[in-house]
Short mmCIF file of C-alpha atoms in Angstrom, two decimals:
data_model
loop_
_atom_site.label_atom_id
_atom_site.label_comp_id
_atom_site.label_asym_id
_atom_site.label_seq_id
_atom_site.Cartn_x
_atom_site.Cartn_y
_atom_site.Cartn_z
CA MET A 1 -97.95 58.25 -122.18
CA LYS A 2 -101.43 57.06 -123.15
CA LYS A 3 -101.22 54.25 -120.60
CA VAL A 4 -100.30 56.75 -117.86
CA ILE A 5 -103.28 58.93 -118.78
CA GLY A 6 -105.56 55.89 -118.82
CA VAL A 7 -104.44 54.79 -115.37
CA ALA A 8 -104.85 58.33 -114.04
CA VAL A 9 -108.41 58.50 -115.38
CA ALA A 10 -109.19 55.12 -113.83
CA ALA A 11 -107.73 56.25 -110.50
CA SER A 12 -109.92 59.35 -110.48
CA LEU A 13 -112.97 57.20 -111.14
CA VAL A 14 -112.03 54.92 -108.25
CA ALA A 15 -111.67 57.88 -105.93
CA GLY A 16 -115.19 59.06 -106.79
CA MET A 17 -116.85 55.74 -105.94
CA ALA A 18 -116.53 55.46 -102.21
CA PHE A 19 -119.54 53.16 -101.82
CA ALA A 20 -118.77 50.74 -104.67
CA GLU A 21 -116.51 47.72 -104.93
CA VAL A 22 -113.98 48.84 -107.53
CA SER A 23 -111.19 47.07 -109.42
CA VAL A 24 -108.77 48.18 -112.14
CA SER A 25 -106.70 45.86 -114.33
CA LEU A 26 -104.12 46.24 -117.07
CA ASN A 27 -103.36 43.51 -119.58
CA SER A 28 -100.26 43.96 -121.75
CA ARG A 29 -99.12 41.50 -124.40
CA LEU A 30 -96.35 41.36 -127.01
CA ARG A 31 -97.00 38.57 -129.55
CA SER A 32 -93.66 38.36 -131.35
CA ASN A 33 -92.37 35.78 -133.82
CA MET A 34 -88.66 35.02 -133.71
CA TYR A 35 -88.65 32.90 -136.87
CA HIS A 36 -91.23 32.16 -139.57
CA PHE A 37 -90.68 30.00 -142.66
CA ILE A 38 -93.12 29.47 -145.56
CA LYS A 39 -92.72 27.05 -148.46
CA ASN A 40 -95.08 27.39 -151.42
CA GLU A 41 -96.32 24.79 -153.88
CA ASN A 42 -94.00 26.14 -156.59
CA GLY A 43 -90.95 25.76 -154.35
CA ASN A 44 -90.59 29.47 -153.52
CA LYS A 45 -89.74 30.26 -149.90
CA GLU A 46 -90.31 33.15 -147.49
CA THR A 47 -88.41 33.70 -144.25
CA TYR A 48 -89.15 36.25 -141.52
CA THR A 49 -87.05 36.81 -138.40
CA PHE A 50 -87.49 38.90 -135.25
CA ASP A 51 -91.02 40.04 -136.13
CA LEU A 52 -92.26 42.17 -133.23
CA ASN A 53 -95.34 43.70 -134.84
CA ASN A 54 -97.33 41.37 -137.07
CA ALA A 55 -95.51 41.59 -140.40
CA LYS A 56 -96.69 38.03 -141.10
CA SER A 57 -98.83 36.37 -138.44
CA HIS A 58 -98.48 32.70 -137.56
CA GLY A 59 -98.52 30.58 -134.43
CA GLY A 60 -100.44 33.17 -132.42
CA SER A 61 -98.11 36.06 -133.22
CA GLY A 62 -99.65 39.43 -133.96
CA ALA A 63 -99.73 43.10 -133.14
CA MET A 64 -99.01 44.25 -129.60
CA SER A 65 -102.18 44.44 -127.53
CA ASP A 66 -102.97 46.39 -124.34
CA ALA A 67 -106.25 46.30 -122.43
CA LEU A 68 -107.24 48.58 -119.55
CA GLY A 69 -110.10 47.19 -117.50
CA PHE A 70 -112.34 48.90 -114.96
CA LYS A 71 -115.14 47.42 -112.87
CA ALA A 72 -117.36 48.86 -110.13
CA LYS A 73 -120.38 47.31 -108.45
CA THR A 74 -122.75 47.56 -105.52
CA ASP A 75 -125.45 45.15 -104.34
CA TYR A 76 -127.91 46.55 -106.89
CA ALA A 77 -125.89 47.79 -109.89
CA GLY A 78 -122.55 47.63 -111.66
CA VAL A 79 -120.50 48.79 -114.62
CA SER A 80 -117.64 47.25 -116.56
CA LEU A 81 -115.31 48.70 -119.20
CA GLU A 82 -112.37 47.17 -121.06
CA LEU A 83 -110.48 49.38 -123.52
CA THR A 84 -108.23 47.53 -125.95
CA GLU A 85 -105.45 49.29 -127.81
CA GLY A 86 -104.02 48.07 -131.11
CA SER A 87 -102.29 49.36 -134.22
CA ILE A 88 -102.47 49.09 -137.99
CA LYS A 89 -99.89 49.52 -140.70
CA TYR A 90 -100.36 51.30 -144.00
CA LYS A 91 -98.34 52.83 -146.81
CA ASN A 92 -98.57 56.54 -147.60
CA GLU A 93 -98.39 58.14 -151.04
CA ASP A 94 -94.58 57.95 -150.97
CA GLY A 95 -94.66 54.22 -150.28
CA ASP A 96 -93.41 54.58 -146.71
CA THR A 97 -94.85 52.22 -144.10
CA LYS A 98 -96.65 54.00 -141.28
CA SER A 99 -98.34 52.77 -138.10
CA VAL A 100 -101.37 54.23 -136.33
CA SER A 101 -102.57 53.30 -132.84
CA PHE A 102 -106.29 53.07 -132.17
CA MET A 103 -108.89 51.66 -129.80
CA LYS A 104 -109.92 48.30 -131.24
CA ASN A 105 -113.55 47.51 -131.96
CA ASP A 106 -113.53 44.54 -129.58
CA THR A 107 -113.71 46.90 -126.60
CA LYS A 108 -116.22 45.62 -124.03
CA TRP A 109 -118.57 47.70 -121.91
CA SER A 110 -121.64 46.89 -119.86
CA GLY A 111 -123.90 48.00 -117.06
CA TRP A 112 -126.46 46.18 -114.98
CA LEU A 113 -129.23 46.88 -112.51
CA LYS A 114 -130.80 44.39 -110.13
CA PHE A 115 -134.36 44.35 -108.81
CA SER A 116 -134.58 41.36 -106.45
CA GLY A 117 -134.40 38.29 -108.78
CA LEU A 118 -134.62 40.40 -111.95
CA THR A 119 -131.44 41.75 -113.56
CA LEU A 120 -131.24 44.11 -116.54
CA SER A 121 -127.93 44.13 -118.43
CA PHE A 122 -126.92 46.32 -121.35
CA GLY A 123 -123.85 47.09 -123.44
CA GLN A 124 -121.42 45.14 -125.61
CA PHE A 125 -120.21 42.04 -123.78
CA ASP A 126 -120.01 38.24 -123.97
CA SER A 127 -122.77 36.13 -122.42
CA ARG A 128 -121.94 32.41 -122.42
CA PHE A 129 -123.40 30.01 -119.84
CA ILE A 130 -121.72 26.72 -120.81
CA SER A 131 -117.92 26.77 -120.74
CA ARG A 132 -115.96 26.23 -123.98
CA TYR A 133 -113.03 24.70 -122.02
CA ASN A 134 -110.72 26.62 -124.32
CA THR A 135 -108.16 27.56 -121.67
CA THR A 136 -104.81 26.21 -122.83
CA MET A 137 -101.56 26.29 -120.86
CA GLY A 138 -99.77 28.68 -123.24
CA GLU A 139 -100.88 31.75 -125.10
CA SER A 140 -102.69 31.16 -128.43
CA GLY A 141 -103.02 27.40 -127.99
CA LEU A 142 -104.68 25.48 -130.82
CA LEU A 143 -107.73 24.69 -128.67
CA ASP A 144 -108.16 28.39 -127.90
CA SER A 145 -109.27 29.39 -131.41
CA ASP A 146 -112.52 30.04 -133.26
CA TYR A 147 -113.04 26.27 -133.33
CA ALA A 148 -113.59 26.39 -129.57
CA LYS A 149 -116.68 28.54 -130.14
CA TYR A 150 -119.90 26.54 -130.43
CA GLY A 151 -121.64 26.70 -133.81
CA LEU A 152 -120.23 26.97 -137.33
CA THR A 153 -116.56 27.85 -137.92
CA SER A 154 -115.20 26.32 -141.15
CA LEU A 155 -118.54 26.88 -142.91
CA ALA A 156 -119.25 30.24 -141.24
CA ASP A 157 -118.11 32.36 -144.18
CA GLY A 158 -120.65 34.30 -146.20
CA ASP A 159 -124.35 33.56 -145.64
CA ALA A 160 -123.79 31.17 -142.70
CA LYS A 161 -121.79 33.65 -140.61
CA PHE A 162 -124.77 34.25 -138.31
CA LEU A 163 -124.18 30.77 -136.80
CA LYS A 164 -120.70 31.64 -135.50
CA ASP A 165 -120.19 31.64 -131.69
CA ALA A 166 -123.81 30.54 -131.35
CA ASN A 167 -124.03 30.00 -127.59
CA ASN A 168 -122.84 33.57 -126.96
CA PHE A 169 -126.30 34.95 -126.25
CA SER A 170 -125.26 38.60 -126.70
CA ALA A 171 -123.35 38.11 -129.99
CA VAL A 172 -124.59 38.83 -133.51
CA ALA A 173 -122.80 36.78 -136.20
CA GLY A 174 -119.86 36.27 -133.85
CA SER A 175 -119.44 39.98 -133.01
CA ARG A 176 -120.42 42.05 -129.99
CA LYS A 177 -123.28 44.47 -130.59
CA ASN A 178 -125.42 46.71 -128.38
CA VAL A 179 -127.78 44.46 -126.45
CA LEU A 180 -130.40 44.70 -123.70
CA ILE A 181 -130.93 41.53 -121.66
CA ALA A 182 -133.47 40.86 -118.92
CA ASP A 183 -132.91 37.75 -116.81
CA TYR A 184 -134.70 36.27 -113.84
CA THR A 185 -133.44 33.54 -111.51
CA PHE A 186 -135.69 30.90 -109.99
CA ALA A 187 -133.71 29.76 -106.96
CA ASP A 188 -135.18 26.27 -106.40
CA VAL A 189 -136.19 24.25 -109.48
CA ALA A 190 -135.76 20.46 -109.39
CA GLY A 191 -132.89 20.79 -106.93
CA GLY A 192 -131.09 23.47 -108.90
CA LYS A 193 -131.36 27.02 -110.25
CA LEU A 194 -133.15 28.12 -113.43
CA LEU A 195 -132.17 31.33 -115.20
CA VAL A 196 -134.46 32.65 -117.97
CA LYS A 197 -133.42 35.45 -120.32
CA ALA A 198 -134.93 37.65 -123.01
CA ALA A 199 -132.89 40.00 -125.19
CA LEU A 200 -132.99 42.70 -127.83
CA LEU A 201 -129.96 42.44 -130.14
CA GLU A 202 -128.77 45.34 -132.31
CA ASN A 203 -129.38 44.29 -135.93
CA ASN A 204 -131.42 45.30 -138.98
CA TYR A 205 -134.28 42.91 -138.25
CA LYS A 206 -136.70 44.30 -140.83
CA THR A 207 -136.28 46.89 -143.59
CA PRO A 208 -139.04 47.84 -146.08
CA LYS A 209 -138.45 46.18 -149.44
CA ASP A 210 -139.82 49.20 -151.29
CA GLU A 211 -138.27 52.47 -150.11
CA ASN A 212 -140.85 54.40 -152.17
CA ASP A 213 -143.73 53.40 -149.91
CA ASP A 214 -145.41 56.26 -148.06
CA ASP A 215 -145.52 54.32 -144.81
CA LEU A 216 -142.06 52.95 -143.97
CA LYS A 217 -141.57 50.77 -140.90
CA TYR A 218 -138.19 49.57 -139.67
CA THR A 219 -137.23 47.16 -136.91
CA LYS A 220 -133.67 47.76 -135.74
CA ALA A 221 -133.15 44.88 -133.31
CA GLY A 222 -133.46 41.13 -133.35
CA PHE A 223 -134.52 39.19 -130.28
CA GLY A 224 -133.66 36.05 -128.37
CA PHE A 225 -134.70 33.82 -125.49
CA GLU A 226 -132.53 31.59 -123.32
CA ALA A 227 -133.02 29.18 -120.43
CA ASP A 228 -130.09 28.02 -118.27
CA TYR A 229 -130.34 25.31 -115.64
CA GLN A 230 -127.66 24.28 -113.18
CA SER A 231 -127.57 21.69 -110.39
CA ASN A 232 -124.97 19.44 -108.81
CA SER A 233 -125.50 16.86 -111.57
CA VAL A 234 -125.87 18.86 -114.79
CA ALA A 235 -125.73 22.28 -116.48
CA VAL A 236 -127.92 22.95 -119.53
CA GLN A 237 -128.15 25.94 -121.86
CA GLY A 238 -130.94 26.28 -124.43
CA LEU A 239 -131.45 29.29 -126.67
CA PHE A 240 -133.51 30.65 -129.55
CA LYS A 241 -132.48 33.73 -131.54
CA LYS A 242 -134.03 35.65 -134.44
CA LEU A 243 -131.38 38.09 -135.67
CA ASN A 244 -133.60 39.23 -138.54
CA GLU A 245 -136.95 38.21 -139.99
CA ASP A 246 -135.35 35.44 -142.10
CA GLN A 247 -132.63 34.08 -139.76
CA MET A 248 -133.31 31.57 -136.99
CA ILE A 249 -130.90 29.93 -134.50
CA LEU A 250 -131.55 27.08 -132.06
CA GLY A 251 -128.95 25.81 -129.62
CA ALA A 252 -128.73 23.20 -126.86
CA TYR A 253 -125.58 22.58 -124.77
CA VAL A 254 -125.24 20.05 -121.94
CA GLU A 255 -122.47 19.66 -119.35
CA PRO A 256 -122.75 16.67 -116.96
CA LYS A 257 -121.40 17.27 -113.46
CA GLY A 258 -119.76 14.90 -111.01
CA LEU A 259 -117.74 13.03 -113.64
CA PRO A 260 -113.96 12.44 -113.43
CA VAL A 261 -113.68 14.61 -116.58
CA ASN A 262 -115.19 17.91 -117.67
CA ALA A 263 -117.37 17.21 -120.71
CA VAL A 264 -119.73 19.23 -122.94
CA LEU A 265 -121.94 18.18 -125.83
CA GLY A 266 -123.52 20.94 -127.91
CA PHE A 267 -125.88 21.15 -130.88
CA THR A 268 -126.50 24.27 -132.96
CA TYR A 269 -129.02 24.60 -135.80
CA GLY A 270 -129.96 27.50 -138.02
CA SER A 271 -131.54 28.57 -141.29
CA GLU A 272 -132.07 31.70 -143.37
CA LYS A 273 -134.78 32.09 -146.02
CA ASP A 274 -133.46 32.08 -149.60
CA LYS A 275 -129.85 31.72 -148.39
CA VAL A 276 -129.23 28.85 -145.94
CA LYS A 277 -131.73 26.00 -146.14
CA SER A 278 -130.30 24.33 -143.05
CA ALA A 279 -127.01 24.20 -141.18
CA PHE A 280 -125.89 22.59 -137.95
CA ALA A 281 -122.85 21.93 -135.81
CA ILE A 282 -122.16 19.23 -133.22
CA ASP A 283 -119.53 20.20 -130.64
CA GLY A 284 -117.78 18.05 -128.06
CA ARG A 285 -115.30 19.03 -125.34
CA LEU A 286 -113.33 16.94 -122.85
CA GLN A 287 -110.91 17.99 -120.13
CA TYR A 288 -109.20 15.73 -117.60
CA LYS A 289 -106.98 16.96 -114.77
CA ALA A 290 -104.74 14.85 -112.54
CA ASP A 291 -102.43 16.88 -110.33
CA ALA A 292 -99.89 18.52 -112.68
CA LEU A 293 -101.20 16.79 -115.82
CA THR A 294 -104.07 18.09 -117.99
CA LEU A 295 -105.55 16.40 -121.06
CA ALA A 296 -108.03 18.30 -123.24
CA GLY A 297 -109.87 17.53 -126.45
CA LEU A 298 -112.07 19.31 -128.98
CA VAL A 299 -114.21 17.97 -131.85
CA LYS A 300 -116.57 19.82 -134.16
CA TYR A 301 -118.67 18.49 -137.05
CA GLU A 302 -120.42 20.97 -139.34
CA SER A 303 -122.99 20.63 -142.10
CA GLY A 304 -124.64 23.25 -144.26
CA LYS A 305 -126.81 23.43 -147.37
CA ALA A 306 -127.63 26.56 -149.37
CA ASP A 307 -131.27 27.43 -150.02
CA THR A 308 -130.92 27.18 -153.81
CA ASP A 309 -132.01 24.58 -156.35
CA GLY A 310 -129.52 21.76 -156.73
CA ALA A 311 -127.34 22.85 -153.82
CA LYS A 312 -125.11 20.19 -152.27
CA THR A 313 -124.53 19.70 -148.57
CA ASP A 314 -121.15 20.99 -147.37
CA THR A 315 -119.55 19.24 -144.39
CA ALA A 316 -116.49 19.96 -142.25
CA LEU A 317 -114.61 18.41 -139.34
CA ALA A 318 -112.16 19.75 -136.77
CA ALA A 319 -110.48 17.72 -134.02
CA GLY A 320 -107.75 18.78 -131.62
CA ALA A 321 -106.05 17.85 -128.38
CA GLU A 322 -103.62 19.23 -125.83
CA VAL A 323 -101.54 17.54 -123.17
CA SER A 324 -99.86 19.86 -120.65
CA TYR A 325 -97.75 19.31 -117.57
CA VAL A 326 -96.75 21.69 -114.77
CA VAL A 327 -93.08 20.91 -114.11
CA ASN A 328 -92.85 23.32 -111.18
CA ASP A 329 -94.15 26.75 -110.16
CA LYS A 330 -91.95 28.39 -112.82
CA ILE A 331 -92.10 26.05 -115.83
CA GLY A 332 -94.86 24.25 -117.73
CA ALA A 333 -94.79 22.27 -120.98
CA PHE A 334 -97.54 21.52 -123.52
CA PHE A 335 -98.13 19.74 -126.81
CA ASP A 336 -101.05 20.66 -129.11
CA ILE A 337 -102.26 18.96 -132.29
CA MET A 338 -105.15 19.96 -134.56
CA TYR A 339 -106.72 18.50 -137.71
CA ILE A 340 -109.09 20.63 -139.79
CA ASN A 341 -110.96 19.52 -142.90
CA ALA A 342 -113.38 22.09 -144.29
CA ASP A 343 -114.29 19.94 -147.28
CA LEU A 344 -115.26 16.44 -146.10
CA ASP A 345 -117.67 16.08 -149.02
CA ASP A 346 -114.78 16.77 -151.45
CA ASP A 347 -116.61 19.27 -153.65
CA ASP A 348 -114.03 22.08 -153.23
CA SER A 349 -116.53 24.39 -151.54
CA GLY A 350 -114.84 24.47 -148.14
CA SER A 351 -112.16 26.92 -147.10
CA VAL A 352 -109.37 26.87 -144.54
CA THR A 353 -107.51 29.98 -145.68
CA GLY A 354 -107.86 28.59 -149.20
CA ALA A 355 -106.97 24.99 -148.35
CA ALA A 356 -109.42 22.15 -147.86
CA SER A 357 -107.53 20.64 -144.92
CA LYS A 358 -104.50 21.10 -142.71
CA ILE A 359 -102.68 19.53 -139.77
CA GLN A 360 -101.15 21.71 -137.04
CA VAL A 361 -98.63 20.68 -134.37
CA ARG A 362 -97.58 23.03 -131.56
CA PRO A 363 -95.24 22.04 -128.70
CA GLY A 364 -94.15 24.75 -126.28
CA VAL A 365 -92.93 25.87 -122.89
CA VAL A 366 -94.32 28.46 -120.45
CA PHE A 367 -91.99 30.37 -118.14
CA THR A 368 -93.91 31.92 -115.25
CA ALA A 369 -92.65 34.87 -113.21
CA GLY A 370 -95.77 34.86 -111.02
CA LYS A 371 -99.56 34.88 -111.27
CA ASN A 372 -100.71 36.26 -114.67
CA ALA A 373 -97.12 37.05 -115.74
CA ALA A 374 -95.50 34.61 -118.16
CA ILE A 375 -93.64 34.01 -121.42
CA THR A 376 -94.91 31.40 -123.88
CA ALA A 377 -92.33 30.03 -126.33
CA ALA A 378 -93.60 27.55 -128.93
CA PHE A 379 -92.83 25.87 -132.22
CA GLN A 380 -95.80 25.59 -134.59
CA TYR A 381 -95.78 23.51 -137.77
CA ASP A 382 -98.66 23.58 -140.30
CA SER A 383 -99.02 21.24 -143.27
CA TYR A 384 -101.64 22.04 -145.93
CA ASN A 385 -103.13 19.71 -148.50
CA ASP A 386 -102.69 20.30 -152.24
CA SER A 387 -105.15 22.96 -153.38
CA ASP A 388 -105.47 25.20 -156.40
CA ASP A 389 -106.72 27.97 -154.08
CA ARG A 390 -103.61 28.12 -151.91
CA THR A 391 -99.93 28.37 -152.69
CA THR A 392 -98.57 27.52 -149.23
CA LYS A 393 -97.57 23.89 -148.74
CA THR A 394 -95.95 24.06 -145.31
CA GLU A 395 -95.04 26.73 -142.78
CA TYR A 396 -93.55 26.78 -139.32
CA SER A 397 -92.60 29.42 -136.81
CA ILE A 398 -91.22 30.11 -133.34
CA PRO A 399 -93.70 32.48 -131.67
CA VAL A 400 -92.67 34.03 -128.33
CA ILE A 401 -95.49 35.75 -126.48
CA PHE A 402 -95.00 37.97 -123.43
CA ARG A 403 -98.02 38.68 -121.23
CA VAL A 404 -98.66 40.50 -117.95
CA LYS A 405 -102.11 40.98 -116.49
CA LEU A 406 -102.33 42.86 -113.20
#
């Protein structure tokens, strides 16, 4: 019923915008898990079957997710809205399990106005210039995870979280916040285009240390600057962000053009006074396509050191690959593999869900009914190293994900 109401509201909006280019989309997804097996260090086992609603997530399974999208634009302005529905489970006072539907906090919205070469954008949205090349053949592929986001991932817990998803200019600590971005395009610079941006980012930039002062001054937004250059031979993104008075982020990401492969090399650096002395991530991406065959690779090296006396440097590494093949217009097959080590320095400070390292393998098949309508069936196997912080030794599952986006 809620979907019908949502579509009716969208239709009424479309009818009222006779002079705008309007589009409406609906994305529906069921991320089920037909079988899930867990073996713990002590030999105990857990088995789940026919899980349709996220009783125990693994292999990309999870709660059902719907998203209603609406876009409208003219030559000088535009709006965009994507409402995402989800659900949570809880137990009441009698111990009964209940479920409540809600609009998830990853809902996107934005508006923009254009004045010749100057564009003003505002809202909660993603703003990435350099591609992550995280598009995998099937749903929830291993290369389409947080490790595909430039910046820290394994070491992004706690104080270093502000370096997560670093090249997303409109993000704060990996999350969408209210932002205001002004950008201007220079149409002819060294044979290409140069885009310069300045932004205000919703965040507690400065708060008085003594609340008893008579004169209290607050700054409620951080700021950032970005320069993006693109030509036939190269694309470059450089950014600087100050999310608060103590945090600083620098990023540089380069994508050569005209090569037989798609390739990206990225560097992210950041620090925070009295918390993170220095931290950086080096990201690499490769993607090669030859007719029906696609080969893709991901590598990420991370390093971080706390701003405390005697602190050691923590290091982490993630490397993954996917090979996929389009058999015909109805069937595709893929094979993913991923290695993650959040504790290269072997001082037990890293964390991959409590384990220092793990290896993941994920073969699967995609059955396509038509454009943006498919079923992904996979088998995912995870092997964890010995760790006092985690009881799981191995787990595997058969996730089956249904998706339609129209």
